[in-house]
Tab-separated table of N, CA and C and ligand atoms in Angstrom:
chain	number	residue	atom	x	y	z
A	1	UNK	N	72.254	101.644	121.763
A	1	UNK	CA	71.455	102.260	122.815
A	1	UNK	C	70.321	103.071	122.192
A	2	UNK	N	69.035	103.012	122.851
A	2	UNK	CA	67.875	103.791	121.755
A	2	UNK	C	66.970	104.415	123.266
A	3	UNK	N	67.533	105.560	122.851
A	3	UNK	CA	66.738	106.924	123.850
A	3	UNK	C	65.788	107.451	123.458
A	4	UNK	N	65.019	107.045	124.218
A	4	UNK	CA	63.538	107.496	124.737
A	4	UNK	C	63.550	109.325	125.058
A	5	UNK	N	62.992	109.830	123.408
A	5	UNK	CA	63.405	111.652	123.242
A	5	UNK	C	62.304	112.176	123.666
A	6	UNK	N	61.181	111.408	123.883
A	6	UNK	CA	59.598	111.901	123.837
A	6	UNK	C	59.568	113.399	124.632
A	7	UNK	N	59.999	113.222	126.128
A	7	UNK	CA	59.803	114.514	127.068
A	7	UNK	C	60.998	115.465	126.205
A	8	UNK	N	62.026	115.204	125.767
A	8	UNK	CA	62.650	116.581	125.757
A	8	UNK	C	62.067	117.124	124.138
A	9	UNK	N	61.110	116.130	123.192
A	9	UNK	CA	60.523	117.225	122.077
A	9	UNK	C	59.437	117.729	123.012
A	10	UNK	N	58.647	117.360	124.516
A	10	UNK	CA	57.610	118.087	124.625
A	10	UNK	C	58.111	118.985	125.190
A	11	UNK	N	59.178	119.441	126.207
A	11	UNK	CA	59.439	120.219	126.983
A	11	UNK	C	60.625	121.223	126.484
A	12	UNK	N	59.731	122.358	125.879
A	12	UNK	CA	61.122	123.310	125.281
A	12	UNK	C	62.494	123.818	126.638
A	13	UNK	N	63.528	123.719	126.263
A	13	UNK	CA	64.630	124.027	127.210
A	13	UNK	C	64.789	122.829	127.698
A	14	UNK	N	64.604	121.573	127.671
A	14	UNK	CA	64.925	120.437	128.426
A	14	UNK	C	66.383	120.254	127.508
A	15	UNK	N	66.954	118.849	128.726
A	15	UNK	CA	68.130	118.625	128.148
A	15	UNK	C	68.632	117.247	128.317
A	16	UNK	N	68.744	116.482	128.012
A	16	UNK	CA	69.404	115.008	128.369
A	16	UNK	C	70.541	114.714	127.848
A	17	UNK	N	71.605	114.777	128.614
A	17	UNK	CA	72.849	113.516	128.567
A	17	UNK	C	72.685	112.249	128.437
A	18	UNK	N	73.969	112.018	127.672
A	18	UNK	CA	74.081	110.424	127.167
A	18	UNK	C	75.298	110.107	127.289
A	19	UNK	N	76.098	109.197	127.536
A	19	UNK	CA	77.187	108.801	127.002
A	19	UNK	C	76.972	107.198	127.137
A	20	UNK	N	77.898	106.200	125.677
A	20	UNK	CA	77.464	105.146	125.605
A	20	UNK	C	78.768	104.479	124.710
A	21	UNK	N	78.848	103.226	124.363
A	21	UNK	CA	79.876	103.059	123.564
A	21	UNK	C	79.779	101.858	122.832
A	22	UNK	N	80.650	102.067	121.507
A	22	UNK	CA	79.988	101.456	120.476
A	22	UNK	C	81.226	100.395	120.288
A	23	UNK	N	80.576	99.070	120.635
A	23	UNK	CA	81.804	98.492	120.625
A	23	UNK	C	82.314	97.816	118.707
A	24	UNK	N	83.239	97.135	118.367
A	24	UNK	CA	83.944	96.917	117.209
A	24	UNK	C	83.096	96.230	116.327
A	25	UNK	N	81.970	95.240	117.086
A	25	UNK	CA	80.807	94.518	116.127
A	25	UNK	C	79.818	95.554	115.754
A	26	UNK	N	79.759	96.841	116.199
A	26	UNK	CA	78.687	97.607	116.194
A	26	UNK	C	79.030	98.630	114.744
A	27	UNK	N	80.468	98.648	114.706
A	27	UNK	CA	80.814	99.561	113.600
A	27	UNK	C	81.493	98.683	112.684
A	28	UNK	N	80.540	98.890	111.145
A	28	UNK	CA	81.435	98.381	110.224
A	28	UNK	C	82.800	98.308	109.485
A	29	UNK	N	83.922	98.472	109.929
A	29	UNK	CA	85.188	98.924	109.393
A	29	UNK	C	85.323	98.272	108.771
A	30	UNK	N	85.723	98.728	107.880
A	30	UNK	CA	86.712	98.007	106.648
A	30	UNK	C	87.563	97.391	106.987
A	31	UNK	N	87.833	96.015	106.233
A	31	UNK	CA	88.742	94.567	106.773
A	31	UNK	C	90.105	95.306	107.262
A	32	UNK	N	91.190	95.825	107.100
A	32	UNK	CA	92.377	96.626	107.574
A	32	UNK	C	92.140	97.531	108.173
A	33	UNK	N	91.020	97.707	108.873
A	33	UNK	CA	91.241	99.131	109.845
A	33	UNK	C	90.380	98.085	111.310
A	34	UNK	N	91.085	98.544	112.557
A	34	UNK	CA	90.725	98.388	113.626
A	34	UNK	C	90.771	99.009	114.663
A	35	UNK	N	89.197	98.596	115.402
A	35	UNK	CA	89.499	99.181	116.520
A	35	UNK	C	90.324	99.113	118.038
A	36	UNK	N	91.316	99.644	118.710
A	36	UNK	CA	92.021	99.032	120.007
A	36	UNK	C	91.011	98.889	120.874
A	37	UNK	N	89.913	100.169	120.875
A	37	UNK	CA	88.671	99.380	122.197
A	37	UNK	C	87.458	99.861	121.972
A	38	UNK	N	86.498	99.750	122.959
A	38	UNK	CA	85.176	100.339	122.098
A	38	UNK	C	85.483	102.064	121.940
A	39	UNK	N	84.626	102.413	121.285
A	39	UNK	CA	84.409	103.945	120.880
A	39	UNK	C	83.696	104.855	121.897
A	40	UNK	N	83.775	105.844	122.296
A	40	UNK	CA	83.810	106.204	123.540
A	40	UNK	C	82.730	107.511	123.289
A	41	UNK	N	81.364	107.536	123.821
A	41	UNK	CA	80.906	108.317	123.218
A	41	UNK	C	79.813	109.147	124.425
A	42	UNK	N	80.002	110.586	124.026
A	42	UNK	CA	79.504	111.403	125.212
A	42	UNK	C	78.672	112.695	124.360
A	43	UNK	N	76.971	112.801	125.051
A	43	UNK	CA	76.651	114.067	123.863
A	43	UNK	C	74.988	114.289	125.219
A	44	UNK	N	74.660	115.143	124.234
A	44	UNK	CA	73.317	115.597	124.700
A	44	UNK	C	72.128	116.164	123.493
A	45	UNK	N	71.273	115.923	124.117
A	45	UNK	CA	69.817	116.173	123.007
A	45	UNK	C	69.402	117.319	123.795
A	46	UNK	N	69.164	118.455	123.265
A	46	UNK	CA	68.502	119.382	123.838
A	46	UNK	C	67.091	120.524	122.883
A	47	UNK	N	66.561	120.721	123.531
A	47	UNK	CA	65.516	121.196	123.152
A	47	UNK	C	65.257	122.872	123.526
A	48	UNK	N	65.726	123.586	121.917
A	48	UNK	CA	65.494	125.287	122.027
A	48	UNK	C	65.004	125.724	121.715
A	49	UNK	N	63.862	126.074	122.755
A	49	UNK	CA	62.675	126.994	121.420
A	49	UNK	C	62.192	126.157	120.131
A	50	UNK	N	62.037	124.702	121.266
A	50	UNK	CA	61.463	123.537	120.181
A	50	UNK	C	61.861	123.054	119.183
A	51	UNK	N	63.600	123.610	119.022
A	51	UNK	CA	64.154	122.976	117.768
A	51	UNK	C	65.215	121.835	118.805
A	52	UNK	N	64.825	120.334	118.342
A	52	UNK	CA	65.550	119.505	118.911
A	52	UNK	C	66.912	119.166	118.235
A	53	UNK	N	67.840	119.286	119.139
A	53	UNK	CA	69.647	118.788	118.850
A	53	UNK	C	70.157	117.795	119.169
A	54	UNK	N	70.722	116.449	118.541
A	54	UNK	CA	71.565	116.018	119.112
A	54	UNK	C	72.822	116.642	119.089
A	55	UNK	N	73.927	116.492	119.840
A	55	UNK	CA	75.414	116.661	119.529
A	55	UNK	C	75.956	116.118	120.747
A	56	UNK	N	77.302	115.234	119.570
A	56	UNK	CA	77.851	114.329	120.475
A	56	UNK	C	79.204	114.283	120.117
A	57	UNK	N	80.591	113.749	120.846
A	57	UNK	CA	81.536	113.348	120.745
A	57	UNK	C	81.667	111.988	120.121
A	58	UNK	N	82.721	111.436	119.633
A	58	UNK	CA	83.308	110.348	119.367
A	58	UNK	C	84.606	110.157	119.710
A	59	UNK	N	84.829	109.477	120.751
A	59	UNK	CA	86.412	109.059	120.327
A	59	UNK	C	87.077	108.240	120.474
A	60	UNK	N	88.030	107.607	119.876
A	60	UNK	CA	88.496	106.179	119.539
A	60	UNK	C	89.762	106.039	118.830
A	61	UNK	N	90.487	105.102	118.635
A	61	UNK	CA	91.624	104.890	118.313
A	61	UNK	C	91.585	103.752	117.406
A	62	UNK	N	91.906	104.107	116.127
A	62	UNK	CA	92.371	103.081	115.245
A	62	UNK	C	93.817	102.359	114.753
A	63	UNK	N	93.323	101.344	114.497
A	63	UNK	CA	95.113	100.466	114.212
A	63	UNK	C	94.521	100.279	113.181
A	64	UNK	N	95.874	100.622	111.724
A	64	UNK	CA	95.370	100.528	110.643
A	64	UNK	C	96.730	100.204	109.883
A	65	UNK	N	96.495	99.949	108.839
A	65	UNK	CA	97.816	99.292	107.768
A	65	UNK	C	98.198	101.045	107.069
A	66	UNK	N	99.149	101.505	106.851
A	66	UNK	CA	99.519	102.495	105.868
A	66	UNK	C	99.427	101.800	104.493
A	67	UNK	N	98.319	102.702	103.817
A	67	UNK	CA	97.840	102.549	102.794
A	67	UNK	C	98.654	102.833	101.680
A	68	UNK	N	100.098	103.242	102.055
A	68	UNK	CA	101.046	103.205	100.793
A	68	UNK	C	102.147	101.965	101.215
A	69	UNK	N	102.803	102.334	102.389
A	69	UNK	CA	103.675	101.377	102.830
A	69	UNK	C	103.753	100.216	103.782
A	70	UNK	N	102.166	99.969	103.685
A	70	UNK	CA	101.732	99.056	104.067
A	70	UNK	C	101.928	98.828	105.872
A	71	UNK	N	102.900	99.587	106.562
A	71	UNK	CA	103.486	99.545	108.178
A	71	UNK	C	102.328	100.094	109.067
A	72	UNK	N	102.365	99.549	110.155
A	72	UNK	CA	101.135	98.918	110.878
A	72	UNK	C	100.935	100.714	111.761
A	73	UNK	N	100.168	101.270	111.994
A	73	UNK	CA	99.714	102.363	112.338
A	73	UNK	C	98.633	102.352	113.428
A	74	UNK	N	98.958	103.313	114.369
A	74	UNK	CA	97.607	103.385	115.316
A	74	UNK	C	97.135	105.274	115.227
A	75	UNK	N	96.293	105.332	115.039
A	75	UNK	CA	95.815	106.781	115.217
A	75	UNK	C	94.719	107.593	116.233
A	76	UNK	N	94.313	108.158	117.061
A	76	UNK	CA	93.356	108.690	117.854
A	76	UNK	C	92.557	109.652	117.401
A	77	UNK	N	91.430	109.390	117.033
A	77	UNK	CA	90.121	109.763	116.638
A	77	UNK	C	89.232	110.910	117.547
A	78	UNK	N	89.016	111.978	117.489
A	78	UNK	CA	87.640	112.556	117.928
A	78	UNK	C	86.940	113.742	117.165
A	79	UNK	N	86.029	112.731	116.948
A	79	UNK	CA	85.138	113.203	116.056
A	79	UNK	C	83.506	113.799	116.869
A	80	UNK	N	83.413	115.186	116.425
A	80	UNK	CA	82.086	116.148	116.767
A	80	UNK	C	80.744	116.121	115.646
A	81	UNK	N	79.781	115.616	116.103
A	81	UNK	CA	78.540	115.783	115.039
A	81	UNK	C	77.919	116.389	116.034
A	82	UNK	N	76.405	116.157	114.711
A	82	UNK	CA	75.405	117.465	115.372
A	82	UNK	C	74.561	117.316	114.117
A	83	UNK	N	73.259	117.213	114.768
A	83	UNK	CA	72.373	116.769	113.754
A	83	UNK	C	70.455	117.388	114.671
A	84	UNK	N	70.020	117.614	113.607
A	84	UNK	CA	68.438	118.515	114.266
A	84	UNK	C	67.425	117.443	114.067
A	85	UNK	N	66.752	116.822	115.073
A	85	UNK	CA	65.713	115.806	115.221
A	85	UNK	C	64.338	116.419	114.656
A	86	UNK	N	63.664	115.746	114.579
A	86	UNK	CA	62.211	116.069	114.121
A	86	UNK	C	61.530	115.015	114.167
A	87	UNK	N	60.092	114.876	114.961
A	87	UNK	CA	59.221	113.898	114.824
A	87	UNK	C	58.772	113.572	113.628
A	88	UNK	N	58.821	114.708	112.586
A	88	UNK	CA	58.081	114.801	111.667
A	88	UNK	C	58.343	115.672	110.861
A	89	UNK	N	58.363	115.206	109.486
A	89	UNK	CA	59.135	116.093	108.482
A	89	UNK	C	57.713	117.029	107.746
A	90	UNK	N	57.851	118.169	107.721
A	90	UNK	CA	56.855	118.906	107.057
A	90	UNK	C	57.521	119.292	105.522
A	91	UNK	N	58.158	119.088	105.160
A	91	UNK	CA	58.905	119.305	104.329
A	91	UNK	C	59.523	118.683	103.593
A	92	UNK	N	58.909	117.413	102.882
A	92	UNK	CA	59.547	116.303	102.533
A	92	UNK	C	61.084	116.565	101.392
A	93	UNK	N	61.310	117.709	100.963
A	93	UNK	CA	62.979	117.925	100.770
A	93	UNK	C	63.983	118.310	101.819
A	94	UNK	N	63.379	118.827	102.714
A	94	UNK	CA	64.291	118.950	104.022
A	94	UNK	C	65.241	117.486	104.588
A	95	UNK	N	66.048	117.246	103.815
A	95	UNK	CA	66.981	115.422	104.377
A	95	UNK	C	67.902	115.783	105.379
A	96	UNK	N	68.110	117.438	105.542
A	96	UNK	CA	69.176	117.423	106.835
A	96	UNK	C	68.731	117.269	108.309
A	97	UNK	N	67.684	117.071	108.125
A	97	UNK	CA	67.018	116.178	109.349
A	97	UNK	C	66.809	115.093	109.683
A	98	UNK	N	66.908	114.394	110.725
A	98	UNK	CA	67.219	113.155	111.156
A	98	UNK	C	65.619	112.808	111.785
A	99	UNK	N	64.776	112.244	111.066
A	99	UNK	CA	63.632	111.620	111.751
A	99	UNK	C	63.005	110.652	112.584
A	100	UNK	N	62.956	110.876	113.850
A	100	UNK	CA	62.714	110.415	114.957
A	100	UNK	C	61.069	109.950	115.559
A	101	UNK	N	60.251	108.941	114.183
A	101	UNK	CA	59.301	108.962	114.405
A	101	UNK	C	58.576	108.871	115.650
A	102	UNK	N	58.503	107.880	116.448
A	102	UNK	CA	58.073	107.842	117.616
A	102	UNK	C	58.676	108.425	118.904
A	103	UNK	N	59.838	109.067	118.426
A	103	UNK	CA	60.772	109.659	120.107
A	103	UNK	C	61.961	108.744	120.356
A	104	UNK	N	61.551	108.200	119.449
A	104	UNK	CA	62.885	106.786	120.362
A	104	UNK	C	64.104	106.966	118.740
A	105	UNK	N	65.236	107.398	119.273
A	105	UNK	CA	66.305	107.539	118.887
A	105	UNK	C	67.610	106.115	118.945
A	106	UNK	N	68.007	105.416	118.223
A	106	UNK	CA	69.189	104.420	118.020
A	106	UNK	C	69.935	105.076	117.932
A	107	UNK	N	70.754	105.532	118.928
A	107	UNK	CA	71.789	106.265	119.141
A	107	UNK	C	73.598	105.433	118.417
A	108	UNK	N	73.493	103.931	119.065
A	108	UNK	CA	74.444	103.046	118.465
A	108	UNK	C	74.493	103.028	116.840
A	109	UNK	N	73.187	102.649	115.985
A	109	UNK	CA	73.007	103.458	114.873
A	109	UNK	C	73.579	104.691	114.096
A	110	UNK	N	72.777	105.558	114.509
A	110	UNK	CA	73.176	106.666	114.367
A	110	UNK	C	74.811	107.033	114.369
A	111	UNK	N	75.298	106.812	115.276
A	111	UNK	CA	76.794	107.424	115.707
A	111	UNK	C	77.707	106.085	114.586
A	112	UNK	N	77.002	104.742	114.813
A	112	UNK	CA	77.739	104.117	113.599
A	112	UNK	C	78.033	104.506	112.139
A	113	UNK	N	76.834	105.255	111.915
A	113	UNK	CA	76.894	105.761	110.309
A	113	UNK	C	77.477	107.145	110.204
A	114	UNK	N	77.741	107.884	111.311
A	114	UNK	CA	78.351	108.942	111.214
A	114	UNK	C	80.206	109.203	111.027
A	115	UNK	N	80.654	107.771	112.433
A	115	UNK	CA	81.854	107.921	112.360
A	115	UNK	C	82.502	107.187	111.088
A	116	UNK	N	81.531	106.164	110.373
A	116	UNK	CA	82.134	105.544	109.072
A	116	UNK	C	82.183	106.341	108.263
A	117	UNK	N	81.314	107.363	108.185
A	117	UNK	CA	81.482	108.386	107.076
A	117	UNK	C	82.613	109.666	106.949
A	118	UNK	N	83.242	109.679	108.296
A	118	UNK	CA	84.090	110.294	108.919
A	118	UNK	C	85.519	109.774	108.879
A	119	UNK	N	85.613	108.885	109.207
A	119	UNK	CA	86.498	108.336	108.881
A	119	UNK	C	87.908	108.478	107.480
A	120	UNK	N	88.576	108.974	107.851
A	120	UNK	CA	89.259	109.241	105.985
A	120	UNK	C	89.765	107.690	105.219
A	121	UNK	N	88.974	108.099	103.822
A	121	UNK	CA	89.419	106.911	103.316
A	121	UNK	C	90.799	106.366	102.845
A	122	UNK	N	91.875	107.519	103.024
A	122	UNK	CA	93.232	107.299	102.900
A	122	UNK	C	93.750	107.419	103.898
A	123	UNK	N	94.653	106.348	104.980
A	123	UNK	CA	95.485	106.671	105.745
A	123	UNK	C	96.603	106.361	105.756
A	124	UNK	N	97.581	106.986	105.874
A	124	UNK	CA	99.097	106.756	106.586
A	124	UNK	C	99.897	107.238	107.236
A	125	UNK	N	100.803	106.386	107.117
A	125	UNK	CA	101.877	106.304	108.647
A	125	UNK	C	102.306	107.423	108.946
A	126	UNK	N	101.947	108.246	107.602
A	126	UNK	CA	103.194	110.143	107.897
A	126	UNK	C	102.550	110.656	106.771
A	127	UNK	N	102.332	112.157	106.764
A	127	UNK	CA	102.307	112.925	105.689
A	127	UNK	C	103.272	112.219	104.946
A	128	UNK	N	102.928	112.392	103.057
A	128	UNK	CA	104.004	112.425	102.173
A	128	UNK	C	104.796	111.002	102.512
A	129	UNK	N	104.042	109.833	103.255
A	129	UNK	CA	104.625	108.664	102.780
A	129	UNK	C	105.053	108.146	101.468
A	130	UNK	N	105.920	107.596	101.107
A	130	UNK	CA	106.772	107.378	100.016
A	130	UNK	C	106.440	106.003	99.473
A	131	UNK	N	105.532	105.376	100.269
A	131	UNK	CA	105.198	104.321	99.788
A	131	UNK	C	106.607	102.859	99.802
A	132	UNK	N	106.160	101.803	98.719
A	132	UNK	CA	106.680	100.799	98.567
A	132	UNK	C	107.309	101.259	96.763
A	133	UNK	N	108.183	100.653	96.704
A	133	UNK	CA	108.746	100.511	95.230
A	133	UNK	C	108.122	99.280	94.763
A	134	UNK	N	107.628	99.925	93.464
A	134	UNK	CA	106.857	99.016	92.491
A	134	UNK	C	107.761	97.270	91.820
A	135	UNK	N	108.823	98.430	91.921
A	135	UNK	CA	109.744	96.689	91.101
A	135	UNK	C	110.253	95.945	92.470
A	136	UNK	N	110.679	95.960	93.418
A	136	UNK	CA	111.231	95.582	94.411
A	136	UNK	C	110.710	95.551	95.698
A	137	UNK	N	109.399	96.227	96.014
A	137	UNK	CA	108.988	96.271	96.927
A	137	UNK	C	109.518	96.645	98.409
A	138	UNK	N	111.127	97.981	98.341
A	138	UNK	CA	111.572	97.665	99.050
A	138	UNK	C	110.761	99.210	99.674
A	139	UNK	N	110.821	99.838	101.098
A	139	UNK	CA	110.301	100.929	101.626
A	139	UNK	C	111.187	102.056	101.388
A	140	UNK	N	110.400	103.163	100.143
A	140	UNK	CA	111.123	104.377	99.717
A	140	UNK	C	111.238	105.426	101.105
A	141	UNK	N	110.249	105.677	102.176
A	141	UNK	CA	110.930	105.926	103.047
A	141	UNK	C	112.677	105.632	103.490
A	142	UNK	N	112.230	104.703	103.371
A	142	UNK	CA	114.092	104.397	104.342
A	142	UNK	C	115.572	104.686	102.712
A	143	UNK	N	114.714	105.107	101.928
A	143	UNK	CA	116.186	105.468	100.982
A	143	UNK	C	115.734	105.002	99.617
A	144	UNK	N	116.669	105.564	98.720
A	144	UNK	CA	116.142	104.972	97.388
A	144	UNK	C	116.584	103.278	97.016
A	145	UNK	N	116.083	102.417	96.474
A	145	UNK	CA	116.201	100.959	96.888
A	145	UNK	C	117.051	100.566	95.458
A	146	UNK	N	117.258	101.881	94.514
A	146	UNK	CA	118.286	101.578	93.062
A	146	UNK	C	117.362	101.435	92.002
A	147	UNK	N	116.362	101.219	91.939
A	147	UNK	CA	115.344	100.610	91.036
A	147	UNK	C	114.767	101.967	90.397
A	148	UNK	N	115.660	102.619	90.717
A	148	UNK	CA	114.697	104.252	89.993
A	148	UNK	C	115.134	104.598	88.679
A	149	UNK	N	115.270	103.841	88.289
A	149	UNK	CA	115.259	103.658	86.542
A	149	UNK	C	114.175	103.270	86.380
A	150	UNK	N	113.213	105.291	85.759
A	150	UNK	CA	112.361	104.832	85.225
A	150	UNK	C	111.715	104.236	84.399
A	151	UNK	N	110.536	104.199	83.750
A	151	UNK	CA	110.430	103.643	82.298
A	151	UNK	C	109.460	104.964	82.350
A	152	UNK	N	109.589	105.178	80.750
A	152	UNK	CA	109.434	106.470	80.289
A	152	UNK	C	108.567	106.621	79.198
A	153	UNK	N	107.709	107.152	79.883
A	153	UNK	CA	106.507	107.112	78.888
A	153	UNK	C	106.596	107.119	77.545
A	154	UNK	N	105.950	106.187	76.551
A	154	UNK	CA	106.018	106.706	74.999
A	154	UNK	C	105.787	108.070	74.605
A	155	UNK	N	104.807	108.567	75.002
A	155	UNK	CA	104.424	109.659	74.803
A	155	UNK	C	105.634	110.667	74.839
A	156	UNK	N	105.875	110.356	75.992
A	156	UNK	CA	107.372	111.910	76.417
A	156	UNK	C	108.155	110.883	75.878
A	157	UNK	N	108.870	110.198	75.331
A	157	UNK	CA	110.067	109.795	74.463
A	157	UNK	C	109.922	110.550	73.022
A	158	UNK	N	108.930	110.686	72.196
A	158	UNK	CA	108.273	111.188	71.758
A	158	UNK	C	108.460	112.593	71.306
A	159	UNK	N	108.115	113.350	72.380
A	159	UNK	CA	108.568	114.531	72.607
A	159	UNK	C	109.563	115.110	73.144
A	160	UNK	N	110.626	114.365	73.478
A	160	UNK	CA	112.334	113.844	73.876
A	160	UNK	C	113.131	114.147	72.353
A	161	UNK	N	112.327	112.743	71.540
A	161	UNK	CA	112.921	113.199	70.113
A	161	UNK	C	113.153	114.320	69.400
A	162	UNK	N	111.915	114.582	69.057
A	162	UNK	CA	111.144	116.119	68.815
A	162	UNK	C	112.406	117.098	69.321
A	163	UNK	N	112.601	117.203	70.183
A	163	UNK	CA	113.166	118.385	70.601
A	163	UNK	C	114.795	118.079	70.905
A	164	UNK	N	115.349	116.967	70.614
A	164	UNK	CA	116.615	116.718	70.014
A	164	UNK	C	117.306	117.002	69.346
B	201	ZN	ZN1	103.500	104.615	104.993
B	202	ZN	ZN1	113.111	99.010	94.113
């Protein structure tokens, strides 16, 4: 969706609502993470004393693999940004501004590159998942699977001796 910002940079105190939604082709996820429906998104651009705002909601629900124990996960998402528009950068080190050359804002854009960045790159099924066992592959959640005979570093065998 690409909003037409022109009147609210001319008109200080103006305000426009949006809400719009970004469906699963629109956001790049990573091959194991999905979305259950589009992304659900509600915000406003407002204009204070000529400093222009977006800020918007996100929210959405992902189905995702647990990244230790691999078991299938759904999680609910809402995510808050907020970002200061500018027609025009006077300040070419100023990057925490979002430049809006002509007024017209890609909102689908925008909110795409925000919630990917948002997104955590580790997820799972539970705090302190236990993962899969390396030799057996069986789920350390549900109990120890016997295979916990470690192998033991050279190093600390080493220093095992040593102090024998
Ligand atoms: Zn897990
Ligand atoms: Zn095992």
């Amino acid at each position: 969706m690409v909003m037409d910002l022109k009147s609210v940079f001319e008109i200080s105190g103006s305000c426009e609502k949006f809400s719009c939604e970004l469906s699963p082709e629109e956001l790049a996820l990573p091959e194991d993470r999905e979305l259950e429906r589009a992304v659900e998104i509600e915000g406003r651009v407002t204009n204070t004393a000529g400093i222009v705002e977006i800020e918007y909601v996100a929210d959405f629900c992902l189905k995702y693999h647990c990244d230790r124990c691999l078991k299938e996960g759904k999680k609910k998402f809402s995510f808050s940004f907020r970002h200061t528009l500018t027609m025009e950068l006077n300040d070419e080190n100023d990057d925490g501004y979002i430049v809006v050359g002509n007024g017209m804002l890609d909102v689908t854009e925008l909110s795409a590159e925000d919630i990917i960045l948002e997104i955590p790159v580790l997820l799972l099924c539970k705090s302190g998942c236990k993962g899969l066992c390396q030799k057996c592959g069986a789920d350390l959640n549900e109990g120890d699977c016997g295979c916990a005979v470690r192998e033991i570093d050279p190093r600390l065998q080493k220093l095992k001796d040593l102090l024998n």
